[in-house]
């Protein structure tokens, strides 16, 4: 059984658990479970384990339906809402993701979601705290750039962000990295980049598995330069993104191969003068560096 198939099995169990809470009238528990599952589905939609575009589309549709049902439970308005019976129809759809022929989300279910959006748009109704806009598309932060077109003889830096260890990894919404390269005076040496949000949470780790092409050759980096990795996440109450922690690699650390680097408390200190470790626990940012010389 592949990792994706295992995930589908877990999602099916989670959806059954959520609808059971809903059936029993435990609406707070149901709402939380719907939201938790929706986030997992959205993150998986950009995972390398899910390479099928049709499956990704179905995952995002189901996530939207779950978020809408959660909103309905919180608002108490059920006139044109996603019903419990609608969500139960999604269980076999979810299970079909492991087969060659993937079922689509029933038109009647997605039509209700679209109708709600049209009604809100026409009435200019403000979004509630559980509306779709909180659950950002996992690609919405993504601004990764392609391989740098460097001159012959220059060395290119490729950083693969594997994972980051955090005590509260499971509680962060839409976590993503901003990568920048600064000189000793904290001046940008190239354009900063944002990764997509984490694809998975495994115990105390946020899993990324993304490649970042640093947009400046190694030879251009001067003494005191560093590559910074800032972790951001979405704060539900503030309805905005917030910094969680940061890490960096200095010039003498830029060597090919795997490495782990320490995490520091916010705010990000680009001058590296006042550094405070985020935690005393052995939790780090895990990277793999590849350095290649242009021919």
mmCIF file of N, CA, C and O in Angstrom, residues 134-237:
data_model
loop_
_atom_site.group_PDB
_atom_site.id
_atom_site.type_symbol
_atom_site.label_atom_id
_atom_site.label_comp_id
_atom_site.label_asym_id
_atom_site.label_seq_id
_atom_site.Cartn_x
_atom_site.Cartn_y
_atom_site.Cartn_z
ATOM 1 N N UNK A 134 -10.079 31.541 4.886
ATOM 2 C CA UNK A 134 -9.098 31.171 5.892
ATOM 3 C C UNK A 134 -8.268 29.992 5.410
ATOM 4 O O UNK A 134 -7.078 29.897 5.668
ATOM 5 N N UNK A 135 -8.901 29.107 4.685
ATOM 6 C CA UNK A 135 -8.228 27.896 4.251
ATOM 7 C C UNK A 135 -7.639 28.146 2.881
ATOM 8 O O UNK A 135 -8.215 27.794 1.871
ATOM 9 N N UNK A 136 -6.517 28.809 2.892
ATOM 10 C CA UNK A 136 -5.890 29.248 1.660
ATOM 11 C C UNK A 136 -5.564 28.053 0.772
ATOM 12 O O UNK A 136 -5.209 26.982 1.251
ATOM 13 N N UNK A 137 -5.671 28.251 -0.540
ATOM 14 C CA UNK A 137 -5.179 27.252 -1.473
ATOM 15 C C UNK A 137 -3.707 27.046 -1.173
ATOM 16 O O UNK A 137 -2.964 28.004 -0.977
ATOM 17 N N UNK A 138 -3.294 25.798 -1.100
ATOM 18 C CA UNK A 138 -1.929 25.513 -0.681
ATOM 19 C C UNK A 138 -0.875 26.084 -1.620
ATOM 20 O O UNK A 138 0.302 26.112 -1.292
ATOM 21 N N UNK A 139 -1.277 26.541 -2.805
ATOM 22 C CA UNK A 139 -0.325 27.161 -3.728
ATOM 23 C C UNK A 139 -0.341 28.682 -3.626
ATOM 24 O O UNK A 139 0.441 29.348 -4.279
ATOM 25 N N UNK A 140 -1.232 29.249 -2.794
ATOM 26 C CA UNK A 140 -1.437 30.696 -2.819
ATOM 27 C C UNK A 140 -0.215 31.495 -2.385
ATOM 28 O O UNK A 140 -0.043 32.628 -2.793
ATOM 29 N N UNK A 141 0.644 30.914 -1.545
ATOM 30 C CA UNK A 141 1.838 31.629 -1.106
ATOM 31 C C UNK A 141 3.023 31.375 -2.031
ATOM 32 O O UNK A 141 4.049 32.024 -1.940
ATOM 33 N N UNK A 142 2.897 30.381 -2.884
ATOM 34 C CA UNK A 142 4.025 29.898 -3.666
ATOM 35 C C UNK A 142 4.563 30.941 -4.646
ATOM 36 O O UNK A 142 3.847 31.420 -5.514
ATOM 37 N N UNK A 143 5.843 31.280 -4.484
ATOM 38 C CA UNK A 143 6.495 32.189 -5.442
ATOM 39 C C UNK A 143 7.897 31.691 -5.760
ATOM 40 O O UNK A 143 8.819 32.473 -5.960
ATOM 41 N N UNK A 144 8.054 30.361 -5.764
ATOM 42 C CA UNK A 144 9.363 29.783 -6.066
ATOM 43 C C UNK A 144 9.773 30.099 -7.497
ATOM 44 O O UNK A 144 8.951 30.089 -8.413
ATOM 45 N N UNK A 145 11.050 30.366 -7.673
ATOM 46 C CA UNK A 145 11.582 30.764 -8.971
ATOM 47 C C UNK A 145 12.371 29.625 -9.612
ATOM 48 O O UNK A 145 12.871 28.732 -8.918
ATOM 49 N N UNK A 146 12.493 29.622 -10.933
ATOM 50 C CA UNK A 146 13.230 28.551 -11.621
ATOM 51 C C UNK A 146 14.730 28.684 -11.407
ATOM 52 O O UNK A 146 15.226 29.651 -10.826
ATOM 53 N N UNK A 147 15.448 27.721 -11.942
ATOM 54 C CA UNK A 147 16.909 27.711 -11.856
ATOM 55 C C UNK A 147 17.493 28.992 -12.439
ATOM 56 O O UNK A 147 17.057 29.475 -13.471
ATOM 57 N N UNK A 148 18.475 29.537 -11.730
ATOM 58 C CA UNK A 148 19.102 30.794 -12.147
ATOM 59 C C UNK A 148 19.903 30.594 -13.433
ATOM 60 O O UNK A 148 20.609 29.598 -13.600
ATOM 61 N N UNK A 149 19.798 31.547 -14.320
ATOM 62 C CA UNK A 149 20.565 31.519 -15.570
ATOM 63 C C UNK A 149 21.900 32.224 -15.322
ATOM 64 O O UNK A 149 22.058 33.413 -15.609
ATOM 65 N N UNK A 150 22.842 31.478 -14.776
ATOM 66 C CA UNK A 150 24.121 32.063 -14.382
ATOM 67 C C UNK A 150 25.166 31.911 -15.487
ATOM 68 O O UNK A 150 24.998 31.151 -16.438
ATOM 69 N N UNK A 151 26.259 32.651 -15.325
ATOM 70 C CA UNK A 151 27.348 32.611 -16.309
ATOM 71 C C UNK A 151 28.189 31.358 -16.124
ATOM 72 O O UNK A 151 28.191 30.729 -15.056
ATOM 73 N N UNK A 152 28.914 30.995 -17.153
ATOM 74 C CA UNK A 152 29.786 29.826 -17.099
ATOM 75 C C UNK A 152 30.824 29.988 -15.980
ATOM 76 O O UNK A 152 31.398 31.067 -15.800
ATOM 77 N N UNK A 153 31.000 28.925 -15.205
ATOM 78 C CA UNK A 153 31.967 28.965 -14.113
ATOM 79 C C UNK A 153 31.368 29.355 -12.778
ATOM 80 O O UNK A 153 32.015 29.192 -11.732
ATOM 81 N N UNK A 154 30.166 29.896 -12.769
ATOM 82 C CA UNK A 154 29.524 30.269 -11.517
ATOM 83 C C UNK A 154 28.827 29.066 -10.893
ATOM 84 O O UNK A 154 28.335 28.173 -11.591
ATOM 85 N N UNK A 155 28.778 29.044 -9.573
ATOM 86 C CA UNK A 155 28.186 27.930 -8.835
ATOM 87 C C UNK A 155 26.762 28.255 -8.404
ATOM 88 O O UNK A 155 26.519 29.308 -7.800
ATOM 89 N N UNK A 156 25.835 27.361 -8.721
ATOM 90 C CA UNK A 156 24.428 27.536 -8.358
ATOM 91 C C UNK A 156 24.099 26.775 -7.082
ATOM 92 O O UNK A 156 24.585 25.660 -6.864
ATOM 93 N N UNK A 157 23.261 27.382 -6.258
ATOM 94 C CA UNK A 157 22.886 26.785 -4.970
ATOM 95 C C UNK A 157 21.428 26.330 -5.032
ATOM 96 O O UNK A 157 20.526 27.123 -5.300
ATOM 97 N N UNK A 158 21.224 25.049 -4.793
ATOM 98 C CA UNK A 158 19.882 24.493 -4.712
ATOM 99 C C UNK A 158 19.672 23.979 -3.296
ATOM 100 O O UNK A 158 20.448 23.149 -2.805
ATOM 101 N N UNK A 159 18.633 24.496 -2.623
ATOM 102 C CA UNK A 159 18.316 24.069 -1.258
ATOM 103 C C UNK A 159 17.010 23.286 -1.275
ATOM 104 O O UNK A 159 15.988 23.807 -1.731
ATOM 105 N N UNK A 160 17.060 22.063 -0.809
ATOM 106 C CA UNK A 160 15.838 21.273 -0.651
ATOM 107 C C UNK A 160 15.422 21.326 0.806
ATOM 108 O O UNK A 160 16.153 20.878 1.693
ATOM 109 N N UNK A 161 14.248 21.905 1.065
ATOM 110 C CA UNK A 161 13.718 21.981 2.430
ATOM 111 C C UNK A 161 12.945 20.704 2.700
ATOM 112 O O UNK A 161 11.900 20.457 2.082
ATOM 113 N N UNK A 162 13.459 19.878 3.588
ATOM 114 C CA UNK A 162 12.827 18.595 3.883
ATOM 115 C C UNK A 162 11.720 18.735 4.926
ATOM 116 O O UNK A 162 10.560 18.426 4.673
ATOM 117 N N UNK A 163 12.092 19.217 6.110
ATOM 118 C CA UNK A 163 11.126 19.303 7.203
ATOM 119 C C UNK A 163 11.653 20.238 8.284
ATOM 120 O O UNK A 163 12.837 20.579 8.314
ATOM 121 N N UNK A 164 10.749 20.627 9.172
ATOM 122 C CA UNK A 164 11.133 21.444 10.322
ATOM 123 C C UNK A 164 10.459 20.869 11.559
ATOM 124 O O UNK A 164 9.283 20.486 11.522
ATOM 125 N N UNK A 165 11.217 20.768 12.640
ATOM 126 C CA UNK A 165 10.685 20.234 13.889
ATOM 127 C C UNK A 165 10.188 21.342 14.802
ATOM 128 O O UNK A 165 10.909 22.298 15.078
ATOM 129 N N UNK A 166 8.937 21.211 15.274
ATOM 130 C CA UNK A 166 8.331 22.196 16.167
ATOM 131 C C UNK A 166 7.464 21.490 17.199
ATOM 132 O O UNK A 166 6.806 20.487 16.885
ATOM 133 N N UNK A 167 7.416 22.019 18.402
ATOM 134 C CA UNK A 167 6.579 21.417 19.439
ATOM 135 C C UNK A 167 5.104 21.502 19.091
ATOM 136 O O UNK A 167 4.321 20.623 19.432
ATOM 137 N N UNK A 168 4.706 22.582 18.410
ATOM 138 C CA UNK A 168 3.293 22.796 18.089
ATOM 139 C C UNK A 168 3.022 22.632 16.596
ATOM 140 O O UNK A 168 2.166 23.307 16.033
ATOM 141 N N UNK A 169 3.735 21.726 15.952
ATOM 142 C CA UNK A 169 3.617 21.551 14.500
ATOM 143 C C UNK A 169 2.185 21.284 14.054
ATOM 144 O O UNK A 169 1.738 21.776 13.016
ATOM 145 N N UNK A 170 1.425 20.518 14.841
ATOM 146 C CA UNK A 170 0.079 20.132 14.418
ATOM 147 C C UNK A 170 -0.934 21.267 14.516
ATOM 148 O O UNK A 170 -2.023 21.172 13.961
ATOM 149 N N UNK A 171 -0.598 22.340 15.194
ATOM 150 C CA UNK A 171 -1.570 23.425 15.410
ATOM 151 C C UNK A 171 -1.424 24.580 14.427
ATOM 152 O O UNK A 171 -2.255 25.484 14.400
ATOM 153 N N UNK A 172 -0.385 24.569 13.596
ATOM 154 C CA UNK A 172 -0.143 25.688 12.687
ATOM 155 C C UNK A 172 -0.994 25.573 11.426
ATOM 156 O O UNK A 172 -1.107 24.508 10.828
ATOM 157 N N UNK A 173 -1.594 26.687 11.023
ATOM 158 C CA UNK A 173 -2.421 26.738 9.819
ATOM 159 C C UNK A 173 -1.594 27.299 8.662
ATOM 160 O O UNK A 173 -0.961 28.345 8.784
ATOM 161 N N UNK A 174 -1.609 26.599 7.543
ATOM 162 C CA UNK A 174 -0.928 27.040 6.324
ATOM 163 C C UNK A 174 0.511 27.507 6.561
ATOM 164 O O UNK A 174 0.888 28.622 6.185
ATOM 165 N N UNK A 175 1.366 26.682 7.172
ATOM 166 C CA UNK A 175 2.760 27.092 7.383
ATOM 167 C C UNK A 175 3.564 27.060 6.085
ATOM 168 O O UNK A 175 3.446 26.132 5.296
ATOM 169 N N UNK A 176 4.369 28.089 5.865
ATOM 170 C CA UNK A 176 5.208 28.145 4.677
ATOM 171 C C UNK A 176 6.480 28.917 4.997
ATOM 172 O O UNK A 176 6.559 29.643 6.000
ATOM 173 N N UNK A 177 7.499 28.761 4.146
ATOM 174 C CA UNK A 177 8.773 29.450 4.341
ATOM 175 C C UNK A 177 8.926 30.605 3.356
ATOM 176 O O UNK A 177 8.506 30.518 2.199
ATOM 177 N N UNK A 178 9.556 31.675 3.843
ATOM 178 C CA UNK A 178 10.053 32.738 2.977
ATOM 179 C C UNK A 178 11.571 32.642 3.014
ATOM 180 O O UNK A 178 12.165 32.643 4.089
ATOM 181 N N UNK A 179 12.174 32.535 1.831
ATOM 182 C CA UNK A 179 13.631 32.383 1.737
ATOM 183 C C UNK A 179 14.217 33.650 1.130
ATOM 184 O O UNK A 179 13.750 34.135 0.100
ATOM 185 N N UNK A 180 15.215 34.191 1.786
ATOM 186 C CA UNK A 180 15.869 35.402 1.285
ATOM 187 C C UNK A 180 17.369 35.277 1.473
ATOM 188 O O UNK A 180 17.844 34.480 2.279
ATOM 189 N N UNK A 181 18.106 36.073 0.730
ATOM 190 C CA UNK A 181 19.567 36.079 0.812
ATOM 191 C C UNK A 181 20.018 37.506 1.096
ATOM 192 O O UNK A 181 19.704 38.424 0.329
ATOM 193 N N UNK A 182 20.728 37.701 2.200
ATOM 194 C CA UNK A 182 21.128 39.052 2.635
ATOM 195 C C UNK A 182 22.640 39.136 2.795
ATOM 196 O O UNK A 182 23.311 38.144 3.116
ATOM 197 N N UNK A 183 23.162 40.345 2.605
ATOM 198 C CA UNK A 183 24.584 40.548 2.901
ATOM 199 C C UNK A 183 24.753 40.931 4.363
ATOM 200 O O UNK A 183 23.777 40.932 5.131
ATOM 201 N N UNK A 184 25.971 41.273 4.779
ATOM 202 C CA UNK A 184 26.253 41.565 6.189
ATOM 203 C C UNK A 184 25.469 42.761 6.713
ATOM 204 O O UNK A 184 25.205 42.888 7.909
ATOM 205 N N UNK A 185 25.051 43.664 5.798
ATOM 206 C CA UNK A 185 24.294 44.853 6.184
ATOM 207 C C UNK A 185 22.782 44.620 6.074
ATOM 208 O O UNK A 185 22.005 45.566 6.146
ATOM 209 N N UNK A 186 22.373 43.347 5.886
ATOM 210 C CA UNK A 186 20.958 42.971 5.783
ATOM 211 C C UNK A 186 20.298 43.497 4.520
ATOM 212 O O UNK A 186 19.081 43.687 4.477
ATOM 213 N N UNK A 187 21.103 43.724 3.484
ATOM 214 C CA UNK A 187 20.569 44.161 2.192
ATOM 215 C C UNK A 187 20.290 42.931 1.333
ATOM 216 O O UNK A 187 21.108 42.009 1.256
ATOM 217 N N UNK A 188 19.137 42.927 0.667
ATOM 218 C CA UNK A 188 18.773 41.807 -0.194
ATOM 219 C C UNK A 188 19.743 41.664 -1.357
ATOM 220 O O UNK A 188 20.053 42.642 -2.047
ATOM 221 N N UNK A 189 20.204 40.438 -1.590
ATOM 222 C CA UNK A 189 21.089 40.156 -2.712
ATOM 223 C C UNK A 189 20.336 39.590 -3.907
ATOM 224 O O UNK A 189 20.867 39.515 -5.009
ATOM 225 N N UNK A 190 19.101 39.172 -3.677
ATOM 226 C CA UNK A 190 18.257 38.647 -4.752
ATOM 227 C C UNK A 190 16.806 38.661 -4.272
ATOM 228 O O UNK A 190 16.528 38.974 -3.113
ATOM 229 N N UNK A 191 15.915 38.325 -5.171
ATOM 230 C CA UNK A 191 14.488 38.324 -4.857
ATOM 231 C C UNK A 191 14.158 37.213 -3.873
ATOM 232 O O UNK A 191 14.628 36.081 -4.011
ATOM 233 N N UNK A 192 13.340 37.522 -2.868
ATOM 234 C CA UNK A 192 12.932 36.495 -1.917
ATOM 235 C C UNK A 192 11.880 35.586 -2.550
ATOM 236 O O UNK A 192 11.214 35.949 -3.515
ATOM 237 N N UNK A 193 11.732 34.379 -1.974
ATOM 238 C CA UNK A 193 10.796 33.397 -2.501
ATOM 239 C C UNK A 193 9.975 32.791 -1.370
ATOM 240 O O UNK A 193 10.460 32.676 -0.238
ATOM 241 N N UNK A 194 8.742 32.417 -1.692
ATOM 242 C CA UNK A 194 7.870 31.720 -0.743
ATOM 243 C C UNK A 194 7.629 30.302 -1.232
ATOM 244 O O UNK A 194 7.410 30.075 -2.422
ATOM 245 N N UNK A 195 7.636 29.363 -0.301
ATOM 246 C CA UNK A 195 7.312 27.980 -0.656
ATOM 247 C C UNK A 195 5.801 27.776 -0.581
ATOM 248 O O UNK A 195 5.091 28.587 0.027
ATOM 249 N N UNK A 196 5.297 26.694 -1.183
ATOM 250 C CA UNK A 196 3.913 26.305 -0.890
ATOM 251 C C UNK A 196 3.826 25.922 0.595
ATOM 252 O O UNK A 196 4.860 25.743 1.253
ATOM 253 N N UNK A 197 2.637 25.780 1.123
ATOM 254 C CA UNK A 197 2.492 25.395 2.526
ATOM 255 C C UNK A 197 2.922 23.946 2.705
ATOM 256 O O UNK A 197 3.026 23.179 1.748
ATOM 257 N N UNK A 198 3.179 23.565 3.948
ATOM 258 C CA UNK A 198 3.617 22.206 4.262
ATOM 259 C C UNK A 198 2.631 21.187 3.709
ATOM 260 O O UNK A 198 1.420 21.400 3.714
ATOM 261 N N UNK A 199 3.172 20.084 3.219
ATOM 262 C CA UNK A 199 2.329 19.069 2.603
ATOM 263 C C UNK A 199 1.778 18.065 3.606
ATOM 264 O O UNK A 199 0.780 17.400 3.350
ATOM 265 N N UNK A 200 2.423 17.958 4.771
ATOM 266 C CA UNK A 200 2.021 16.924 5.722
ATOM 267 C C UNK A 200 2.581 17.256 7.097
ATOM 268 O O UNK A 200 3.569 17.973 7.224
ATOM 269 N N UNK A 201 1.940 16.718 8.125
ATOM 270 C CA UNK A 201 2.441 16.822 9.492
ATOM 271 C C UNK A 201 2.699 15.422 10.013
ATOM 272 O O UNK A 201 1.802 14.583 10.004
ATOM 273 N N UNK A 202 3.914 15.161 10.461
ATOM 274 C CA UNK A 202 4.273 13.867 11.020
ATOM 275 C C UNK A 202 4.846 14.096 12.407
ATOM 276 O O UNK A 202 5.962 14.606 12.547
ATOM 277 N N UNK A 203 4.050 13.784 13.427
ATOM 278 C CA UNK A 203 4.429 14.010 14.824
ATOM 279 C C UNK A 203 4.818 15.476 15.016
ATOM 280 O O UNK A 203 4.007 16.360 14.801
ATOM 281 N N UNK A 204 6.074 15.742 15.390
ATOM 282 C CA UNK A 204 6.502 17.130 15.635
ATOM 283 C C UNK A 204 7.128 17.782 14.415
ATOM 284 O O UNK A 204 7.848 18.776 14.549
ATOM 285 N N UNK A 205 6.851 17.258 13.226
ATOM 286 C CA UNK A 205 7.488 17.788 12.025
ATOM 287 C C UNK A 205 6.483 18.272 10.988
ATOM 288 O O UNK A 205 5.448 17.637 10.767
ATOM 289 N N UNK A 206 6.808 19.404 10.380
ATOM 290 C CA UNK A 206 6.095 19.874 9.201
ATOM 291 C C UNK A 206 6.918 19.438 8.006
ATOM 292 O O UNK A 206 8.108 19.745 7.915
ATOM 293 N N UNK A 207 6.306 18.702 7.096
ATOM 294 C CA UNK A 207 7.016 18.148 5.940
ATOM 295 C C UNK A 207 6.819 19.070 4.731
ATOM 296 O O UNK A 207 5.698 19.458 4.405
ATOM 297 N N UNK A 208 7.900 19.414 4.066
ATOM 298 C CA UNK A 208 7.843 20.288 2.892
ATOM 299 C C UNK A 208 8.284 19.576 1.614
ATOM 300 O O UNK A 208 7.527 19.451 0.673
ATOM 301 N N UNK A 209 9.526 19.137 1.549
ATOM 302 C CA UNK A 209 10.010 18.461 0.361
ATOM 303 C C UNK A 209 9.998 19.337 -0.877
ATOM 304 O O UNK A 209 9.586 18.900 -1.948
ATOM 305 N N UNK A 210 10.445 20.595 -0.741
ATOM 306 C CA UNK A 210 10.449 21.519 -1.882
ATOM 307 C C UNK A 210 11.875 21.991 -2.181
ATOM 308 O O UNK A 210 12.713 22.107 -1.292
ATOM 309 N N UNK A 211 12.131 22.243 -3.460
ATOM 310 C CA UNK A 211 13.439 22.730 -3.900
ATOM 311 C C UNK A 211 13.404 24.239 -4.117
ATOM 312 O O UNK A 211 12.470 24.755 -4.742
ATOM 313 N N UNK A 212 14.424 24.910 -3.610
ATOM 314 C CA UNK A 212 14.525 26.366 -3.748
ATOM 315 C C UNK A 212 15.826 26.700 -4.463
ATOM 316 O O UNK A 212 16.918 26.396 -3.969
ATOM 317 N N UNK A 213 15.714 27.306 -5.639
ATOM 318 C CA UNK A 213 16.889 27.745 -6.387
ATOM 319 C C UNK A 213 17.265 29.149 -5.912
ATOM 320 O O UNK A 213 16.549 30.120 -6.174
ATOM 321 N N UNK A 214 18.375 29.261 -5.205
ATOM 322 C CA UNK A 214 18.827 30.562 -4.727
ATOM 323 C C UNK A 214 19.217 31.413 -5.941
ATOM 324 O O UNK A 214 19.980 30.972 -6.806
ATOM 325 N N UNK A 215 18.705 32.630 -5.985
ATOM 326 C CA UNK A 215 18.811 33.467 -7.184
ATOM 327 C C UNK A 215 20.063 34.346 -7.217
ATOM 328 O O UNK A 215 20.056 35.447 -7.773
ATOM 329 N N UNK A 216 21.137 33.829 -6.648
ATOM 330 C CA UNK A 216 22.436 34.520 -6.730
ATOM 331 C C UNK A 216 23.528 33.456 -6.685
ATOM 332 O O UNK A 216 23.452 32.519 -5.873
ATOM 333 N N UNK A 217 24.543 33.537 -7.554
ATOM 334 C CA UNK A 217 25.619 32.543 -7.550
ATOM 335 C C UNK A 217 26.428 32.591 -6.252
ATOM 336 O O UNK A 217 26.544 33.636 -5.604
ATOM 337 N N UNK A 218 27.011 31.457 -5.906
ATOM 338 C CA UNK A 218 27.801 31.357 -4.686
ATOM 339 C C UNK A 218 28.950 32.359 -4.693
ATOM 340 O O UNK A 218 29.281 32.957 -3.662
ATOM 341 N N UNK A 219 29.571 32.561 -5.849
ATOM 342 C CA UNK A 219 30.740 33.451 -5.940
ATOM 343 C C UNK A 219 30.401 34.917 -5.660
ATOM 344 O O UNK A 219 31.286 35.714 -5.329
ATOM 345 N N UNK A 220 29.134 35.275 -5.795
ATOM 346 C CA UNK A 220 28.723 36.675 -5.574
ATOM 347 C C UNK A 220 28.530 36.976 -4.083
ATOM 348 O O UNK A 220 28.580 38.138 -3.664
ATOM 349 N N UNK A 221 28.339 35.938 -3.296
ATOM 350 C CA UNK A 221 28.094 36.139 -1.864
ATOM 351 C C UNK A 221 29.360 36.616 -1.163
ATOM 352 O O UNK A 221 30.405 35.979 -1.245
ATOM 353 N N UNK A 222 29.234 37.720 -0.473
ATOM 354 C CA UNK A 222 30.378 38.302 0.241
ATOM 355 C C UNK A 222 30.415 37.829 1.691
ATOM 356 O O UNK A 222 29.455 37.222 2.189
ATOM 357 N N UNK A 223 31.498 38.108 2.364
ATOM 358 C CA UNK A 223 31.658 37.734 3.764
ATOM 359 C C UNK A 223 30.519 38.339 4.592
ATOM 360 O O UNK A 223 30.215 39.517 4.453
ATOM 361 N N UNK A 224 29.927 37.522 5.431
ATOM 362 C CA UNK A 224 28.813 37.990 6.261
ATOM 363 C C UNK A 224 27.456 37.740 5.649
ATOM 364 O O UNK A 224 26.421 37.952 6.290
ATOM 365 N N UNK A 225 27.427 37.269 4.386
ATOM 366 C CA UNK A 225 26.155 36.969 3.728
ATOM 367 C C UNK A 225 25.541 35.697 4.328
ATOM 368 O O UNK A 225 26.250 34.850 4.883
ATOM 369 N N UNK A 226 24.236 35.572 4.172
ATOM 370 C CA UNK A 226 23.552 34.385 4.701
ATOM 371 C C UNK A 226 22.232 34.173 3.959
ATOM 372 O O UNK A 226 21.639 35.126 3.441
ATOM 373 N N UNK A 227 21.813 32.921 3.914
ATOM 374 C CA UNK A 227 20.494 32.569 3.385
ATOM 375 C C UNK A 227 19.554 32.392 4.580
ATOM 376 O O UNK A 227 19.858 31.615 5.492
ATOM 377 N N UNK A 228 18.454 33.112 4.578
ATOM 378 C CA UNK A 228 17.505 33.069 5.697
ATOM 379 C C UNK A 228 16.255 32.279 5.334
ATOM 380 O O UNK A 228 15.762 32.330 4.203
ATOM 381 N N UNK A 229 15.748 31.564 6.326
ATOM 382 C CA UNK A 229 14.527 30.779 6.191
ATOM 383 C C UNK A 229 13.563 31.222 7.297
ATOM 384 O O UNK A 229 13.790 30.945 8.476
ATOM 385 N N UNK A 230 12.517 31.925 6.908
ATOM 386 C CA UNK A 230 11.530 32.403 7.883
ATOM 387 C C UNK A 230 10.252 31.573 7.753
ATOM 388 O O UNK A 230 9.697 31.456 6.666
ATOM 389 N N UNK A 231 9.784 31.021 8.858
ATOM 390 C CA UNK A 231 8.558 30.226 8.842
ATOM 391 C C UNK A 231 7.372 31.112 9.238
ATOM 392 O O UNK A 231 7.394 31.745 10.302
ATOM 393 N N UNK A 232 6.379 31.163 8.369
ATOM 394 C CA UNK A 232 5.159 31.919 8.633
ATOM 395 C C UNK A 232 3.970 30.969 8.718
ATOM 396 O O UNK A 232 4.004 29.853 8.194
ATOM 397 N N UNK A 233 2.916 31.422 9.372
ATOM 398 C CA UNK A 233 1.686 30.632 9.444
ATOM 399 C C UNK A 233 0.498 31.580 9.575
ATOM 400 O O UNK A 233 0.658 32.754 9.900
ATOM 401 N N UNK A 234 -0.678 31.047 9.302
ATOM 402 C CA UNK A 234 -1.893 31.865 9.326
ATOM 403 C C UNK A 234 -2.484 31.861 10.733
ATOM 404 O O UNK A 234 -2.648 30.810 11.345
ATOM 405 N N UNK A 235 -2.801 33.065 11.247
ATOM 406 C CA UNK A 235 -3.425 33.184 12.571
ATOM 407 C C UNK A 235 -4.919 33.423 12.402
ATOM 408 O O UNK A 235 -5.334 34.430 11.830
ATOM 409 N N UNK A 236 -5.685 32.477 12.918
ATOM 410 C CA UNK A 236 -7.135 32.486 12.760
ATOM 411 C C UNK A 236 -7.762 33.777 13.306
ATOM 412 O O UNK A 236 -8.557 34.428 12.637
ATOM 413 N N UNK A 237 -7.407 34.156 14.533
ATOM 414 C CA UNK A 237 -8.041 35.316 15.176
ATOM 415 C C UNK A 237 -7.661 36.627 14.504
ATOM 416 O O UNK A 237 -8.484 37.525 14.358
#
